[in-house]
CSV table of C-alpha atoms in Angstrom, one decimal:
chain,number,residue,atom,x,y,z
A,1,MET,CA,34.8,89.6,-57.9
A,2,LYS,CA,31.3,89.0,-59.3
A,3,LYS,CA,32.7,88.1,-62.4
A,4,ARG,CA,34.8,85.2,-61.2
A,5,ILE,CA,32.0,84.1,-59.7
A,6,LEU,CA,29.7,84.1,-62.3
A,7,LEU,CA,32.2,82.6,-64.9
A,8,GLY,CA,32.8,79.8,-62.3
A,9,ILE,CA,29.2,78.9,-62.5
A,10,VAL,CA,29.0,78.9,-65.7
A,11,ALA,CA,32.0,76.6,-66.1
A,12,LEU,CA,30.6,74.0,-63.3
A,13,ALA,CA,27.6,74.6,-65.7
A,14,LEU,CA,29.6,73.3,-68.5
A,15,GLY,CA,31.4,70.7,-67.3
A,16,ALA,CA,28.3,68.8,-65.6
A,17,SER,CA,26.8,66.9,-69.0
A,18,ALA,CA,30.8,65.4,-69.0
A,19,VAL,CA,30.8,64.7,-65.8
A,20,ASN,CA,27.6,62.8,-66.0
A,21,ALA,CA,28.4,60.7,-68.4
A,22,GLN,CA,31.2,59.1,-66.2
A,23,GLU,CA,30.0,56.3,-63.8
A,24,VAL,CA,28.6,56.9,-60.8
A,25,THR,CA,29.2,54.9,-57.3
A,26,TYR,CA,26.6,54.9,-54.9
A,27,VAL,CA,27.8,54.2,-51.2
A,28,GLU,CA,26.3,54.0,-47.9
A,29,ASP,CA,26.8,57.0,-46.0
A,30,CYS,CA,25.9,56.7,-42.1
A,31,SER,CA,26.4,60.3,-41.1
A,32,GLN,CA,22.9,61.1,-43.2
A,33,GLY,CA,20.7,58.7,-40.8
A,34,LEU,CA,20.0,55.0,-40.1
A,35,LEU,CA,17.5,53.0,-42.2
A,36,MET,CA,14.9,50.4,-40.5
A,37,ASN,CA,16.1,47.1,-41.8
A,38,ARG,CA,13.9,43.7,-42.7
A,39,ASN,CA,11.6,41.9,-40.2
A,40,ALA,CA,14.1,39.2,-40.3
A,41,ASP,CA,17.0,40.8,-39.1
A,42,ASN,CA,18.4,41.9,-35.8
A,43,TRP,CA,17.2,38.9,-34.1
A,44,PHE,CA,19.7,36.9,-31.3
A,45,PHE,CA,19.4,34.7,-29.1
A,46,THR,CA,21.0,35.0,-25.2
A,47,ALA,CA,21.6,32.5,-22.4
A,48,GLU,CA,22.8,33.6,-19.3
A,49,GLY,CA,23.6,32.2,-15.9
A,50,GLY,CA,24.9,33.6,-12.0
A,51,THR,CA,23.8,34.0,-8.9
A,52,ASN,CA,22.1,36.0,-6.5
A,53,ILE,CA,21.2,37.2,-2.9
A,54,LEU,CA,18.1,37.3,-1.3
A,55,PHE,CA,16.4,40.2,1.1
A,56,GLY,CA,13.5,41.0,3.0
A,57,LYS,CA,12.0,40.8,6.6
A,58,HIS,CA,13.1,37.8,7.2
A,59,ASN,CA,15.9,36.7,4.7
A,60,VAL,CA,18.3,39.3,6.3
A,61,ASP,CA,18.2,36.9,9.8
A,62,ALA,CA,20.1,34.1,7.3
A,63,LEU,CA,23.9,34.5,7.2
A,64,VAL,CA,25.5,36.2,3.5
A,65,ARG,CA,26.8,32.8,2.5
A,66,ASN,CA,23.7,31.0,3.2
A,67,ARG,CA,21.2,33.6,1.3
A,68,LEU,CA,23.4,32.7,-2.3
A,69,GLY,CA,21.8,30.9,-4.4
A,70,GLY,CA,21.4,30.4,-8.5
A,71,ASN,CA,19.8,31.7,-11.4
A,72,ALA,CA,19.6,31.2,-15.2
A,73,ALA,CA,17.8,32.0,-18.2
A,74,ILE,CA,17.2,31.7,-22.2
A,75,TYR,CA,15.5,34.3,-24.2
A,76,PHE,CA,14.7,35.4,-28.1
A,77,GLY,CA,15.0,39.0,-29.2
A,78,LYS,CA,15.0,41.9,-31.8
A,79,TRP,CA,16.2,45.1,-31.8
A,80,VAL,CA,14.0,47.3,-33.7
A,81,THR,CA,16.1,50.0,-33.6
A,82,PRO,CA,19.8,50.6,-33.0
A,83,THR,CA,18.6,51.6,-29.8
A,84,PHE,CA,15.6,49.8,-28.6
A,85,GLY,CA,14.5,46.5,-28.7
A,86,PHE,CA,12.8,43.6,-26.5
A,87,ARG,CA,13.1,40.1,-25.5
A,88,PHE,CA,11.0,36.9,-24.7
A,89,GLY,CA,12.3,33.5,-22.9
A,90,ALA,CA,12.4,31.6,-19.7
A,91,LYS,CA,13.8,31.9,-16.7
A,92,TYR,CA,14.9,29.8,-13.7
A,93,LEU,CA,15.4,30.9,-9.8
A,94,MET,CA,17.0,29.0,-7.2
A,95,ALA,CA,16.8,31.5,-4.0
A,96,LYS,CA,18.1,31.3,-0.2
A,97,GLY,CA,17.2,33.0,2.7
A,98,ALA,CA,15.3,33.0,5.8
A,99,THR,CA,11.6,32.7,6.9
A,100,ASP,CA,9.5,32.2,10.1
A,101,GLU,CA,7.9,28.8,11.2
A,102,ASN,CA,4.7,28.9,8.9
A,103,GLY,CA,7.2,30.1,5.8
A,104,VAL,CA,6.0,27.8,2.7
A,105,TYR,CA,9.4,27.4,1.5
A,106,ARG,CA,11.3,26.4,5.2
A,107,LYS,CA,13.3,23.9,5.4
A,108,GLU,CA,12.0,21.0,6.9
A,109,ASN,CA,13.3,19.5,10.2
A,110,ALA,CA,15.6,22.3,9.8
A,111,PRO,CA,17.1,24.2,13.4
A,112,LYS,CA,16.5,28.0,14.1
A,113,ILE,CA,18.7,30.1,12.9
A,114,SER,CA,20.9,31.0,15.4
A,115,GLY,CA,20.2,33.8,17.6
A,116,LYS,CA,17.0,34.5,15.8
A,117,ASN,CA,13.2,33.4,15.7
A,118,THR,CA,13.6,32.0,12.0
A,119,TYR,CA,14.3,29.4,10.5
A,120,PRO,CA,16.1,28.9,6.3
A,121,GLU,CA,14.0,28.5,3.5
A,122,LYS,CA,14.9,27.4,0.0
A,123,LEU,CA,12.5,28.0,-3.0
A,124,GLN,CA,13.1,26.9,-7.1
A,125,GLY,CA,11.1,29.0,-9.3
A,126,VAL,CA,11.1,28.6,-13.1
A,127,GLY,CA,8.5,30.6,-15.6
A,128,PRO,CA,7.9,33.3,-18.5
A,129,GLU,CA,9.6,36.6,-18.6
A,130,PHE,CA,9.3,39.8,-21.4
A,131,ASP,CA,11.6,42.6,-21.3
A,132,VAL,CA,12.0,45.8,-23.3
A,133,LEU,CA,15.8,47.2,-24.1
A,134,ILE,CA,17.8,50.3,-23.9
A,135,ASN,CA,20.8,50.5,-25.8
A,136,LEU,CA,22.0,53.8,-24.0
A,137,THR,CA,25.5,54.2,-25.9
A,138,ASN,CA,23.6,53.8,-28.7
A,139,TRP,CA,21.2,56.4,-27.8
A,140,TRP,CA,24.0,58.5,-25.9
A,141,CYS,CA,26.7,58.5,-28.2
A,142,GLY,CA,25.6,57.6,-31.4
A,143,TYR,CA,25.5,54.1,-33.6
A,144,LYS,CA,28.5,52.7,-34.8
A,145,PRO,CA,28.9,49.1,-35.6
A,146,ASN,CA,32.4,48.0,-34.8
A,147,ARG,CA,31.6,49.4,-30.9
A,148,LEU,CA,33.6,47.4,-28.7
A,149,TYR,CA,31.3,48.4,-25.3
A,150,ASN,CA,27.5,48.7,-25.4
A,151,ALA,CA,25.5,49.4,-22.0
A,152,VAL,CA,21.8,48.2,-22.5
A,153,LEU,CA,19.0,49.0,-19.8
A,154,HIS,CA,16.7,46.3,-19.8
A,155,GLY,CA,13.5,46.2,-17.3
A,156,GLY,CA,10.2,43.6,-17.6
A,157,GLY,CA,8.4,41.1,-15.7
A,158,GLY,CA,6.7,37.8,-16.1
A,159,VAL,CA,5.4,35.0,-13.6
A,160,MET,CA,6.9,32.2,-11.9
A,161,TRP,CA,6.3,28.5,-10.8
A,162,THR,CA,7.8,27.8,-7.4
A,163,PHE,CA,8.8,24.6,-5.9
A,164,ALA,CA,9.8,23.6,-2.2
A,165,ARG,CA,11.8,20.8,-0.7
A,166,ARG,CA,9.6,18.2,1.1
A,167,TRP,CA,9.9,14.7,2.9
A,168,ASN,CA,8.7,12.2,0.1
A,169,ASP,CA,9.2,9.9,3.0
A,170,PRO,CA,11.3,9.3,6.1
A,171,ALA,CA,13.9,8.7,4.2
A,172,HIS,CA,14.1,11.0,0.7
A,173,MET,CA,13.5,15.0,0.5
A,174,ARG,CA,12.1,15.9,-2.7
A,175,TRP,CA,10.9,19.2,-4.7
A,176,VAL,CA,7.3,19.6,-5.1
A,177,ALA,CA,4.9,22.6,-6.3
A,178,ALA,CA,4.2,24.7,-3.9
A,179,HIS,CA,1.4,25.8,-6.0
A,180,SER,CA,2.1,29.7,-5.5
A,181,THR,CA,2.6,31.6,-9.1
A,182,PRO,CA,3.8,35.3,-8.5
A,183,LEU,CA,4.3,37.8,-10.5
A,184,PHE,CA,7.5,39.6,-10.7
A,185,VAL,CA,9.0,42.5,-11.9
A,186,ASN,CA,12.9,43.4,-12.8
A,187,VAL,CA,15.5,46.0,-14.1
A,188,GLY,CA,19.0,45.7,-14.9
A,189,LEU,CA,22.0,47.0,-16.5
A,190,GLN,CA,23.9,44.6,-19.6
A,191,ASN,CA,27.1,45.5,-19.9
A,192,ASN,CA,27.9,44.1,-23.2
A,193,PHE,CA,31.6,42.9,-25.5
A,194,ARG,CA,32.1,42.2,-28.7
A,195,VAL,CA,34.2,39.3,-29.3
A,196,ALA,CA,32.9,38.1,-32.9
A,197,LYS,CA,30.6,39.6,-35.8
A,198,ARG,CA,27.6,38.2,-34.0
A,199,VAL,CA,28.7,37.0,-30.8
A,200,ASP,CA,28.5,39.0,-27.7
A,201,ILE,CA,29.8,38.2,-24.0
A,202,PHE,CA,28.1,40.4,-21.1
A,203,VAL,CA,28.0,40.5,-17.3
A,204,ASP,CA,24.2,41.7,-16.1
A,205,VAL,CA,23.3,43.2,-12.9
A,206,GLN,CA,19.6,43.0,-12.0
A,207,TYR,CA,17.0,43.3,-9.3
A,208,GLU,CA,13.8,41.7,-8.8
A,209,LEU,CA,11.0,42.4,-6.7
A,210,PHE,CA,7.9,39.5,-6.4
A,211,ARG,CA,6.0,38.8,-3.3
A,212,LEU,CA,5.2,34.9,-2.6
A,213,GLU,CA,1.7,33.8,-1.6
A,214,GLY,CA,1.0,33.9,2.0
A,215,TYR,CA,3.6,36.3,2.7
A,216,LYS,CA,2.9,40.0,3.9
A,217,HIS,CA,6.2,41.5,2.7
A,218,PHE,CA,7.8,42.0,-0.3
A,219,SER,CA,10.8,39.7,-1.4
A,220,GLN,CA,14.4,41.2,-3.2
A,221,ASP,CA,16.5,39.9,-5.1
A,222,LEU,CA,19.6,40.9,-6.6
A,223,SER,CA,21.7,39.0,-8.9
A,224,LEU,CA,25.0,38.9,-11.1
A,225,SER,CA,24.9,36.8,-13.9
A,226,ALA,CA,27.3,36.2,-17.1
A,227,GLY,CA,26.3,35.2,-20.5
A,228,LEU,CA,26.4,35.9,-24.1
A,229,ASN,CA,24.3,37.1,-27.1
A,230,VAL,CA,24.2,35.3,-30.8
A,231,TYR,CA,23.0,37.2,-33.4
A,232,PHE,CA,20.8,36.0,-36.4
A,233,GLY,CA,20.4,37.7,-39.8
A,234,LYS,CA,22.1,41.0,-40.4
A,235,LYS,CA,23.3,42.8,-37.1
A,236,ASP,CA,24.2,45.9,-38.6
A,237,TRP,CA,22.2,48.6,-39.7
A,238,ASN,CA,21.7,50.5,-43.4
A,239,CYS,CA,22.5,53.2,-44.3
A,240,PRO,CA,21.2,56.0,-47.0
A,241,THR,CA,23.4,55.4,-50.1
A,242,VAL,CA,24.7,58.9,-51.7
A,243,ALA,CA,26.1,58.9,-55.1
A,244,VAL,CA,30.0,60.0,-55.5
A,245,CYS,CA,31.3,61.4,-59.1
A,246,PRO,CA,34.6,60.5,-60.1
A,247,THR,CA,37.0,63.2,-60.7
A,248,TRP,CA,37.0,64.2,-64.3
A,249,LYS,CA,40.6,64.7,-66.0
A,250,TYR,CA,40.4,66.5,-69.5
A,251,THR,CA,42.2,66.0,-72.7
A,252,ASP,CA,43.6,68.5,-74.6
A,253,ALA,CA,41.0,68.5,-77.3
A,254,GLU,CA,38.0,68.3,-74.4
A,255,GLY,CA,40.2,71.6,-72.8
A,256,ASP,CA,40.6,73.9,-76.1
A,257,ALA,CA,36.8,73.2,-76.7
A,258,LEU,CA,35.5,74.0,-73.3
A,259,VAL,CA,38.3,77.4,-73.7
A,260,ALA,CA,36.1,77.9,-76.5
A,261,ARG,CA,32.8,77.8,-74.7
A,262,LEU,CA,34.3,79.8,-71.4
A,263,ALA,CA,35.0,82.6,-74.1
A,264,GLN,CA,31.7,82.6,-75.4
A,265,ALA,CA,30.4,82.3,-71.6
A,266,GLU,CA,32.5,85.8,-71.2
A,267,ASN,CA,29.9,87.5,-73.3
A,268,LYS,CA,27.2,86.5,-72.3
A,269,ILE,CA,28.7,87.5,-68.6
A,270,ALA,CA,29.7,91.0,-70.0
A,271,ASP,CA,26.4,91.1,-70.9
A,272,LEU,CA,24.8,89.8,-68.1
A,273,GLN,CA,26.9,92.7,-66.0
A,274,ARG,CA,25.2,95.4,-68.1
A,275,GLN,CA,21.7,94.4,-67.2
A,276,LEU,CA,22.7,94.4,-63.5
A,277,ASP,CA,24.4,97.9,-63.8
A,278,GLU,CA,21.0,98.9,-65.1
A,279,CYS,CA,18.9,97.6,-62.5
A,280,LEU,CA,21.1,98.5,-59.7
A,281,ASN,CA,21.0,102.6,-61.1
A,282,ARG,CA,16.8,102.0,-61.5
A,283,PRO,CA,15.0,103.3,-58.2
A,284,VAL,CA,14.6,101.2,-55.1
A,285,GLN,CA,10.6,100.6,-55.0
A,286,LYS,CA,9.4,99.7,-51.8
A,287,VAL,CA,7.6,96.4,-51.2
A,288,LYS,CA,5.2,95.8,-48.7
A,289,CYS,CA,6.2,92.5,-47.2
A,290,ASP,CA,2.9,90.7,-45.9
A,291,GLY,CA,4.1,87.2,-45.7
A,292,LEU,CA,6.0,87.4,-41.9
A,293,CYS,CA,6.6,84.0,-41.6
A,294,THR,CA,5.7,80.4,-42.1
A,295,ILE,CA,5.9,77.1,-39.8
A,296,TYR,CA,6.3,73.5,-41.6
A,297,TYR,CA,4.7,70.5,-40.1
A,298,PRO,CA,5.8,66.5,-40.7
A,299,ILE,CA,2.9,64.9,-42.3
A,300,ASN,CA,-0.1,64.0,-39.5
A,301,GLU,CA,1.6,66.3,-36.8
A,302,TYR,CA,0.5,69.9,-35.3
A,303,GLY,CA,3.0,69.8,-32.6
A,304,LEU,CA,5.9,72.7,-32.6
A,305,SER,CA,9.2,71.6,-32.3
A,306,LYS,CA,12.2,73.4,-30.1
A,307,ARG,CA,13.3,74.7,-33.6
A,308,GLU,CA,9.7,75.7,-35.0
A,309,LYS,CA,9.2,77.4,-30.9
A,310,THR,CA,12.8,79.3,-31.1
A,311,ILE,CA,11.2,80.9,-34.7
A,312,LEU,CA,8.1,82.0,-33.1
A,313,LYS,CA,9.8,83.5,-30.1
A,314,SER,CA,11.3,86.1,-32.7
A,315,MET,CA,8.3,86.6,-34.1
A,316,ALA,CA,6.2,87.4,-31.1
A,317,GLU,CA,9.1,90.2,-30.0
A,318,VAL,CA,7.7,91.8,-33.6
A,319,ILE,CA,4.5,91.5,-33.0
A,320,MET,CA,4.8,93.0,-29.7
A,321,GLU,CA,6.8,95.7,-31.1
A,322,ASN,CA,3.9,97.1,-33.3
A,323,PRO,CA,0.9,96.7,-30.8
A,324,SER,CA,-1.6,97.9,-32.9
A,325,GLN,CA,-1.2,96.0,-35.9
A,326,LYS,CA,-3.2,93.3,-36.7
A,327,TYR,CA,-2.2,89.8,-37.8
A,328,ILE,CA,-3.6,86.9,-39.6
A,329,LEU,CA,-2.4,83.0,-38.8
A,330,THR,CA,-4.0,80.4,-41.3
A,331,GLY,CA,-3.9,77.1,-40.6
A,332,TRP,CA,-3.3,74.2,-43.8
A,333,ALA,CA,-3.1,70.9,-44.6
A,334,ASP,CA,-2.6,69.1,-47.9
A,335,ASN,CA,-5.2,67.8,-50.0
A,336,TYR,CA,-3.2,64.7,-51.5
A,337,THR,CA,-3.5,62.7,-47.9
A,338,GLY,CA,-6.1,62.1,-45.4
A,339,ASN,CA,-9.5,62.9,-45.7
A,340,ASP,CA,-12.0,66.1,-44.9
A,341,GLU,CA,-12.4,65.4,-41.7
A,342,ILE,CA,-8.7,65.0,-40.9
A,343,ASN,CA,-7.2,67.6,-42.6
A,344,THR,CA,-9.9,70.1,-40.9
A,345,ARG,CA,-9.0,68.9,-37.2
A,346,LEU,CA,-5.2,69.2,-38.4
A,347,ARG,CA,-5.9,72.8,-39.8
A,348,ASN,CA,-7.4,74.0,-36.7
A,349,GLN,CA,-4.7,72.6,-34.2
A,350,ARG,CA,-2.0,73.4,-36.0
A,351,VAL,CA,-3.2,77.6,-36.1
A,352,ASN,CA,-4.5,77.2,-32.8
A,353,GLY,CA,-1.0,75.6,-31.2
A,354,VAL,CA,0.7,78.5,-32.9
A,355,LYS,CA,-1.5,81.3,-31.8
A,356,GLU,CA,-1.7,79.9,-28.1
A,357,TYR,CA,1.9,79.5,-28.1
A,358,LEU,CA,2.7,83.1,-29.2
A,359,VAL,CA,0.4,84.4,-26.5
A,360,LYS,CA,2.5,82.8,-24.6
A,361,CYS,CA,5.2,84.5,-25.3
A,362,GLY,CA,3.3,87.7,-24.4
A,363,VAL,CA,1.2,88.4,-27.9
A,364,SER,CA,-2.0,90.2,-26.9
A,365,GLU,CA,-4.6,87.6,-27.9
A,366,SER,CA,-6.4,90.7,-29.3
A,367,GLN,CA,-3.7,91.2,-32.3
A,368,LEU,CA,-4.2,87.6,-34.0
A,369,ASP,CA,-6.9,86.1,-35.8
A,370,ALA,CA,-6.8,82.6,-36.6
A,371,ARG,CA,-8.5,81.0,-39.4
A,372,ILE,CA,-7.8,78.0,-41.8
A,373,ASP,CA,-7.9,77.5,-45.5
A,374,ALA,CA,-9.3,74.2,-47.0
A,375,SER,CA,-7.3,75.1,-50.0
A,376,ASN,CA,-3.6,74.1,-50.9
A,377,LEU,CA,-0.9,76.3,-49.8
A,378,THR,CA,0.9,75.7,-53.2
A,379,ASP,CA,-0.7,73.7,-55.5
A,380,PHE,CA,2.5,72.1,-57.0
A,381,GLY,CA,1.1,68.6,-57.2
A,382,ILE,CA,1.5,66.0,-54.9
A,383,LYS,CA,5.2,66.0,-54.7
A,384,GLY,CA,5.0,69.3,-52.9
A,385,ALA,CA,2.3,68.0,-50.3
A,386,PRO,CA,5.0,68.5,-47.3
A,387,LEU,CA,5.0,73.0,-48.3
A,388,ASP,CA,1.1,72.7,-47.9
A,389,ARG,CA,1.5,71.3,-44.0
A,390,ALA,CA,1.5,75.0,-42.5
A,391,VAL,CA,0.9,78.2,-40.6
A,392,THR,CA,0.9,81.6,-42.0
A,393,ILE,CA,1.5,84.2,-40.2
A,394,LYS,CA,0.7,87.7,-42.5
A,395,LEU,CA,0.0,91.1,-41.8
A,396,ALA,CA,-3.9,92.2,-41.8
A,397,ASP,CA,-5.4,94.7,-44.0
């Protein structure tokens, strides 16, 4: 069995030079993750409009049909990642409801609402808005460029300049500034449906909260809108490029040459087998392993990931089985990035974080000696810098 494995390895090594001589193609593989697009990509324009209904202390006195208003908005936005984005634009709101006799937006000369001590009101508002966008579908189900449906959660706020209806003269009524500029916040769910490569249509349900000047209570607005998103630049996301090697087909001459080289490899394998048998027949030497565990970190980070915590839990069980044994914890940082002050802080934060987590898992603090080392852990050069960002755990002498 060992002989067959060694023979296969030699055959692959002999064929590697021939395969490399063939043309290698490169394709995008999204299973490897996603890459950031250019700043000019993933921009979009949104236009929407619909209806709304007001809620509040007095608004519920009016009939539902008398509380239905209108709304519209336009936005420009950008997706920074397939999951996170933002948009900014302008919003228009026309709302209807009810208010008391002193309400700023009360309809002039309108009678009381039947059976109530309130009056109809009507207002318009327009102003800028900024929202943060989260694509829940890409977040929970993973990114797919041709997905038909995407659920987008959005939330933000802005300010509105409001207008009320007033009599200009006994015969004419017009909209005038109400001198009230309330702030508002909102949250909504946009249900997007892909109809073309750069066009989505959507249905948006949104809740909004604001308080008008002169009112002691907040007004609430629930709206239902429809609209479309038009994308500019590149809409899809880049994926890492991987090499695809072609399938090699040997000629008869190449096959004969390969057989001859395999025969030579057989002799080498026989010699290797002899050396292996000699090694197996030597007495076993016991070697003390003082390097027990190494925890690695991304650049400029010191927090423990879920994977590293799982490793340290196992390490804690080993340490607790040997209560008389001391252990040395050493914090490292590469000397190719950052400065001495930053690297010293990172070394201390990393080693103290590991020590605190081991103690949290039940290890006695007296068994742990935490220290730092200003040299490099591996000295493999800047290409090996990630191997120097670590905490090592060893047996104390």
